Coordinates of N, CA, C and O in Angstrom, one line a residue:
X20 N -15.4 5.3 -30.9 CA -14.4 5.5 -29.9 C -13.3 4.4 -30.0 O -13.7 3.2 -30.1
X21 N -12.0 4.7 -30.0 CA -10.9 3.9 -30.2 C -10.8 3.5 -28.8 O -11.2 4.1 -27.8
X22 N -10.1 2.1 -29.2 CA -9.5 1.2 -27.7 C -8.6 2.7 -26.6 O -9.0 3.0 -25.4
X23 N -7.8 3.3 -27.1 CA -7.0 4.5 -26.9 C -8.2 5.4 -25.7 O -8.3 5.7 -24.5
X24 N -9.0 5.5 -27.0 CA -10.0 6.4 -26.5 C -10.5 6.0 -24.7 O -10.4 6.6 -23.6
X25 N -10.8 5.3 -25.1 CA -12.1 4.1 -23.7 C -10.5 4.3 -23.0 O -10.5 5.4 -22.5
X26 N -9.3 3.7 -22.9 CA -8.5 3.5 -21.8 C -8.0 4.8 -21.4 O -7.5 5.0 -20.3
X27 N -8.2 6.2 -22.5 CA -7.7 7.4 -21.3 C -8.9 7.8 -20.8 O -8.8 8.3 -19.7
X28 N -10.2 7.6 -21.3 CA -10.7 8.2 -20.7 C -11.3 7.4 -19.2 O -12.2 7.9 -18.7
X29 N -10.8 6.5 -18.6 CA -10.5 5.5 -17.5 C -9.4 5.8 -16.8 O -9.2 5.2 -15.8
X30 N -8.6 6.8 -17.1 CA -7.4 6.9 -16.5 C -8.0 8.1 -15.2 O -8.6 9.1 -15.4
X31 N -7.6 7.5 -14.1 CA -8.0 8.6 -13.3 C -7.6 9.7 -13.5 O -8.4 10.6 -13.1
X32 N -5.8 10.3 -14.3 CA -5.5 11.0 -14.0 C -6.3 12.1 -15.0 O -6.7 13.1 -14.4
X33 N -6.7 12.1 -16.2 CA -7.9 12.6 -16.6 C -9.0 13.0 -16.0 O -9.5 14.1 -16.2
X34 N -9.4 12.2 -15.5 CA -11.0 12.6 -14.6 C -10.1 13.6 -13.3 O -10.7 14.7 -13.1
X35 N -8.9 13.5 -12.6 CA -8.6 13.9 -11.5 C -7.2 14.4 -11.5 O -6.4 14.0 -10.7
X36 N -6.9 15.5 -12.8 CA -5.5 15.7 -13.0 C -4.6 16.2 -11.9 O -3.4 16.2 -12.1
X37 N -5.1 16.8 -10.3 CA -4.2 17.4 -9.2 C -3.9 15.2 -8.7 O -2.8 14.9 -8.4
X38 N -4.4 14.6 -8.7 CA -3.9 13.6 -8.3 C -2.5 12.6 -9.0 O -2.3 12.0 -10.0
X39 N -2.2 12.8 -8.3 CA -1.1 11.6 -8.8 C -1.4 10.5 -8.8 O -1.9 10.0 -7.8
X40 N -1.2 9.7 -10.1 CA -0.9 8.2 -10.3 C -0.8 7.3 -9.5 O -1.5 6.3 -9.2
X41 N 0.8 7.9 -9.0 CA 1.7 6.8 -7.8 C 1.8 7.4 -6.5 O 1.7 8.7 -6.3
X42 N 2.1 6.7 -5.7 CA 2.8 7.3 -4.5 C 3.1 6.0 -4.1 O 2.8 4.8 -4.4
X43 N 4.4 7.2 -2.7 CA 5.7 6.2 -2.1 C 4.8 6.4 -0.7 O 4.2 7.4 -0.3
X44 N 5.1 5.2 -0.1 CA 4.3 5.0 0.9 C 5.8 5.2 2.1 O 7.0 5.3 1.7
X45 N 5.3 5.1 3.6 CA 6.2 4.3 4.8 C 5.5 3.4 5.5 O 4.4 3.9 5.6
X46 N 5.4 2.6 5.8 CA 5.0 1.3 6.1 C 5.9 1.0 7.5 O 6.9 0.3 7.5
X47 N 5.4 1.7 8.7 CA 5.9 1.0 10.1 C 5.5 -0.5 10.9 O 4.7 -0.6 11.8
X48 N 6.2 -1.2 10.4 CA 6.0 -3.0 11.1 C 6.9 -3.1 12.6 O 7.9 -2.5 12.9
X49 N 6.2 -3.9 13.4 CA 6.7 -4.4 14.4 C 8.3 -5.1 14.4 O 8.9 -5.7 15.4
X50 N 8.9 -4.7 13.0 CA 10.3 -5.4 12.4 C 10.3 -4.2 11.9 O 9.8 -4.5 10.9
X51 N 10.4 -3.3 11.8 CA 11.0 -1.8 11.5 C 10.5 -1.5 10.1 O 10.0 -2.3 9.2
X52 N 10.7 0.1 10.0 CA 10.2 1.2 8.9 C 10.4 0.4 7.3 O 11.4 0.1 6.7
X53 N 9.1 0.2 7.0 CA 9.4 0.2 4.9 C 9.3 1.0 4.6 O 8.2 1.5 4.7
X54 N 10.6 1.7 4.0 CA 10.6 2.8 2.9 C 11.1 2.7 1.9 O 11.1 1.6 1.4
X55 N 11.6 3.9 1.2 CA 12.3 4.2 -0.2 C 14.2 3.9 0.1 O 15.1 3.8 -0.7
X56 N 14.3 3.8 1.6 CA 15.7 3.8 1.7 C 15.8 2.6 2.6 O 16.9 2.2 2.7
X57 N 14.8 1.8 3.3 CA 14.7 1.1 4.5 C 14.1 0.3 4.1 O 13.3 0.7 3.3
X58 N 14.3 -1.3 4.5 CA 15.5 -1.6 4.8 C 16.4 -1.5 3.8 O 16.0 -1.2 2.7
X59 N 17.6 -1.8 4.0 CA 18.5 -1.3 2.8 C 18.7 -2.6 2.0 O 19.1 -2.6 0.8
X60 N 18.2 -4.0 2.6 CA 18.0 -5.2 1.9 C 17.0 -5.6 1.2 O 17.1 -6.5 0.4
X61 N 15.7 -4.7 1.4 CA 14.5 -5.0 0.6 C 14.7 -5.8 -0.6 O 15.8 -5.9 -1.1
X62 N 13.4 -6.4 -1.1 CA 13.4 -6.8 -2.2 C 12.6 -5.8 -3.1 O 12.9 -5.9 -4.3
X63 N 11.8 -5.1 -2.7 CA 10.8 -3.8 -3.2 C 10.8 -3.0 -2.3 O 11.1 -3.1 -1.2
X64 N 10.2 -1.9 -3.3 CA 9.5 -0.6 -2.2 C 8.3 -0.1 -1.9 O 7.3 -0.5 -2.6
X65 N 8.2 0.5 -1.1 CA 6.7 0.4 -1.1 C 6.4 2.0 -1.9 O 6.6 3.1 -1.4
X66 N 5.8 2.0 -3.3 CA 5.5 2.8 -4.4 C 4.5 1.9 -5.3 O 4.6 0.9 -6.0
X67 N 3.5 2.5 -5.0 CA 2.4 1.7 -5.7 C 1.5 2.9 -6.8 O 1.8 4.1 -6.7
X68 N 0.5 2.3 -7.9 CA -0.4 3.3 -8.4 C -1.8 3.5 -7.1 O -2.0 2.7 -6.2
X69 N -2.3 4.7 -7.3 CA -3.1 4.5 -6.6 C -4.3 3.6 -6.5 O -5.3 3.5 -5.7
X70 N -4.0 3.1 -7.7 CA -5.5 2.2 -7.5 C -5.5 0.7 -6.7 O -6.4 -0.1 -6.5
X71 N -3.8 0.5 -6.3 CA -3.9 -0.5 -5.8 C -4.4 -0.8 -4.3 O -4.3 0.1 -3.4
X72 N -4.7 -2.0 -4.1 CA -5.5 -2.7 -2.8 C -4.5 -2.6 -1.8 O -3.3 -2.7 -2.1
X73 N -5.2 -2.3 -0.2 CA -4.5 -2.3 0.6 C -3.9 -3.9 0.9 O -2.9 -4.2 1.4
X74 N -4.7 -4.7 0.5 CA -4.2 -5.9 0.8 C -3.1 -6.4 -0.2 O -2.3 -7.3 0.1
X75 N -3.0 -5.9 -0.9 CA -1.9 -5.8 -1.7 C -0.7 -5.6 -1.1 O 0.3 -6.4 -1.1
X76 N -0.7 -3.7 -0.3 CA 0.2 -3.6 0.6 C 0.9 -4.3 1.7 O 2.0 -4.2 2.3
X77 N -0.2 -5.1 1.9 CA 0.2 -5.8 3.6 C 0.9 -6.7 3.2 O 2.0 -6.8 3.8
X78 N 0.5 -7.8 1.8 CA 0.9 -9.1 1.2 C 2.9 -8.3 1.1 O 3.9 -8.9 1.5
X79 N 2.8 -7.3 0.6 CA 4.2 -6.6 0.3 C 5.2 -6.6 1.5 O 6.3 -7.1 1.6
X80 N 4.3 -6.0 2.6 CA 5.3 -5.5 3.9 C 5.5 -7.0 4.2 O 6.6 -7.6 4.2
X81 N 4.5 -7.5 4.4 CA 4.9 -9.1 5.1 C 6.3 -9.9 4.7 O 7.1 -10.5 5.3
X82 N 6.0 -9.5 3.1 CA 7.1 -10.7 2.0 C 8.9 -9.7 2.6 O 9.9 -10.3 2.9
X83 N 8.8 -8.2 2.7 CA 10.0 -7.5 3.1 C 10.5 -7.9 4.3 O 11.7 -8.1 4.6
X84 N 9.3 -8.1 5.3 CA 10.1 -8.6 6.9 C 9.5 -9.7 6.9 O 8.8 -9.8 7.9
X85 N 9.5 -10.9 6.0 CA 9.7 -11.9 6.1 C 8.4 -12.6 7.4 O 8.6 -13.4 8.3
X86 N 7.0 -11.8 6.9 CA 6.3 -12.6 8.6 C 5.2 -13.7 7.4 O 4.5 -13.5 6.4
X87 N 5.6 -14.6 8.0 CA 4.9 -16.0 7.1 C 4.1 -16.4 7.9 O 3.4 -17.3 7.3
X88 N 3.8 -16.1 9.7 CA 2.6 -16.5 10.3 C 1.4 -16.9 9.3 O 1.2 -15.9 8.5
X89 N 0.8 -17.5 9.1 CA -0.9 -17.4 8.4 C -1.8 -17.6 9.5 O -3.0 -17.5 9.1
X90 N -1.5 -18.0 10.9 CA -2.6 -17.6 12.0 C -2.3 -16.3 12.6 O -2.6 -16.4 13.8
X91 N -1.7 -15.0 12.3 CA -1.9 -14.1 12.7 C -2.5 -13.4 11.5 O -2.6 -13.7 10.3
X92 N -3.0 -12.2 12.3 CA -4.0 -10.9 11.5 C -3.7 -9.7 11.7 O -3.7 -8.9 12.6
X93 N -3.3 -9.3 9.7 CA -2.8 -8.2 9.4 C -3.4 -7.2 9.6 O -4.6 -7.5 9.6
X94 N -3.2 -5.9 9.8 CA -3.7 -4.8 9.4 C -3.2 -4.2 9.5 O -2.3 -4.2 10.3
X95 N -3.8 -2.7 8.4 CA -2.9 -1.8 8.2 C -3.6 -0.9 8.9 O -4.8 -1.3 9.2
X96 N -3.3 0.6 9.5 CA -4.0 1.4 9.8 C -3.2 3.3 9.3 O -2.0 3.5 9.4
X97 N -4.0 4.2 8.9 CA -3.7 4.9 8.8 C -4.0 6.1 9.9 O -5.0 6.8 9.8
X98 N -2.9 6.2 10.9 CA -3.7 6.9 12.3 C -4.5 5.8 12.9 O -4.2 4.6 13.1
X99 N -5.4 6.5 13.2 CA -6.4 5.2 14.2 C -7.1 4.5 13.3 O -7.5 3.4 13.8
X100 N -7.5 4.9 11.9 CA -8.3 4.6 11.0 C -7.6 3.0 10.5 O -6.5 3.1 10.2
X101 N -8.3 1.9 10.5 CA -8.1 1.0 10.0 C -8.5 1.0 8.6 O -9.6 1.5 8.3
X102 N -7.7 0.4 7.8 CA -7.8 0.0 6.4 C -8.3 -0.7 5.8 O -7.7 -1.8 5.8
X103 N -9.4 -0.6 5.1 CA -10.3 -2.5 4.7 C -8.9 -2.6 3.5 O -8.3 -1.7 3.0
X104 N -8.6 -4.1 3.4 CA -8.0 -4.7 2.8 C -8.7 -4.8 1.4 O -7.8 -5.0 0.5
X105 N -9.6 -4.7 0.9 CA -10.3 -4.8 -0.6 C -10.3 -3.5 -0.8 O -10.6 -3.6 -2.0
X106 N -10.1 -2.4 -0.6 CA -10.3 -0.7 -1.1 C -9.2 -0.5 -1.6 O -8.1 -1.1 -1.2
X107 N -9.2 0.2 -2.4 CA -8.2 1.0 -2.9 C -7.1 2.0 -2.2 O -7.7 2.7 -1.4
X108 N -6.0 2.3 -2.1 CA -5.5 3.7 -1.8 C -6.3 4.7 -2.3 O -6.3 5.5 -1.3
X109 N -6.9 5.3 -3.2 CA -7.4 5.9 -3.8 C -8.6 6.5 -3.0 O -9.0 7.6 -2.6
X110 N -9.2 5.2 -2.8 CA -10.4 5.5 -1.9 C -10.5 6.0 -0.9 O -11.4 6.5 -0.4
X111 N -8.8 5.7 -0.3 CA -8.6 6.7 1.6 C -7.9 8.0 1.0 O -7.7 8.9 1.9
X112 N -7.7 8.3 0.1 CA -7.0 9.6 -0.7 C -5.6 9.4 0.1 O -5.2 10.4 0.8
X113 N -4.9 8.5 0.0 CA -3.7 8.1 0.1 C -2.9 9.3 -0.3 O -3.3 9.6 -1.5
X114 N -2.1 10.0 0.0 CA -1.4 10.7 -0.3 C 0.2 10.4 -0.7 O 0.6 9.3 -0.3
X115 N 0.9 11.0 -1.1 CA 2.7 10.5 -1.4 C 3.4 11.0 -0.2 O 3.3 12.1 0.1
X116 N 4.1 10.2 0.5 CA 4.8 10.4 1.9 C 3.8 9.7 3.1 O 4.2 9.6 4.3
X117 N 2.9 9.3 2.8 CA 2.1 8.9 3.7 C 2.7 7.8 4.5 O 3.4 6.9 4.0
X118 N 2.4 7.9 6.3 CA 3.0 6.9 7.0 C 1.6 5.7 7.3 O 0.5 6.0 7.8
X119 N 1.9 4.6 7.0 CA 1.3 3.7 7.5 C 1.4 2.5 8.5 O 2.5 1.9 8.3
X120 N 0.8 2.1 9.4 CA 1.4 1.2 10.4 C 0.6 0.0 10.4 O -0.5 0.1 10.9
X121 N 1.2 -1.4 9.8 CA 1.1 -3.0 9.8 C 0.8 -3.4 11.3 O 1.9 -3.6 11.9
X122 N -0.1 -3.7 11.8 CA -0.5 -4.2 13.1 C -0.4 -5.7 13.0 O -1.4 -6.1 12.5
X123 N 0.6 -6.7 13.3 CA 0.1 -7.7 13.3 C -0.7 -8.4 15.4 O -0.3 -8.1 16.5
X124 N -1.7 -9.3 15.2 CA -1.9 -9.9 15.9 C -1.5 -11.9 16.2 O -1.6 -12.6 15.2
X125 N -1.1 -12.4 17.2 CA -1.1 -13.5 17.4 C 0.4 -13.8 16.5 O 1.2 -13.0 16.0
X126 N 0.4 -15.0 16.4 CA 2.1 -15.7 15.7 C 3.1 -15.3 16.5 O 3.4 -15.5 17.7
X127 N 3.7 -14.8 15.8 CA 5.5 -14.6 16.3 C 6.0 -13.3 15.8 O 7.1 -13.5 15.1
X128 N 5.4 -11.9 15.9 CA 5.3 -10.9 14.9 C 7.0 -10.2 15.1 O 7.4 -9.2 14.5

């Protein structure tokens, strides 16, 4: 088996061709909506593969609205469902358009 070989057949989109790759998230912070159009200053968007970490995401929304607290505590939640920070998108079957909401606690949010 070629290097080629072993890395498609790792590709989720192979094992799981109705899924997509990427998706574009919304991200609701106590400092307003991350999207694809919001804020219009961003430095990124929120468009990830799915395999990445929600802690990933939070580290992202934080650096966009600027919350540099490190005694407050992130979290993301989808609905009422809270998000472990080590899992995947993948793993909550994250969908494209999906709204998610950054809870911070304590600091200066």
């Amino acid at each position: 088996m070629t290097v080629d070989q072993v890395q498609d057949s790792q590709n989720p989109e192979t094992e799981h061709p109705s899924l997509p790759h990427i998706v574009h998230l919304r991200v609701q912070t106590p400092r307003g909506l991350w999207s694809m159009q919001e804020p219009k200053d961003a430095t990124k968007r929120p468009v990830y593969p799915i395999s990445t970490k929600i802690e990933q995401v939070i580290q992202d929304a934080r650096e966009v609205f600027k919350f540099v607290e490190q005694d407050s505590k992130y979290t993301l939640f989808r609905g009422d469902e809270i998000l472990e920070p080590q899992r995947t998108l993948a793993s909550y079957k994250i969908e494209d358009g999906t709204l998610l909401v950054l809870s911070v606690q304590g600091g200066n949010a």
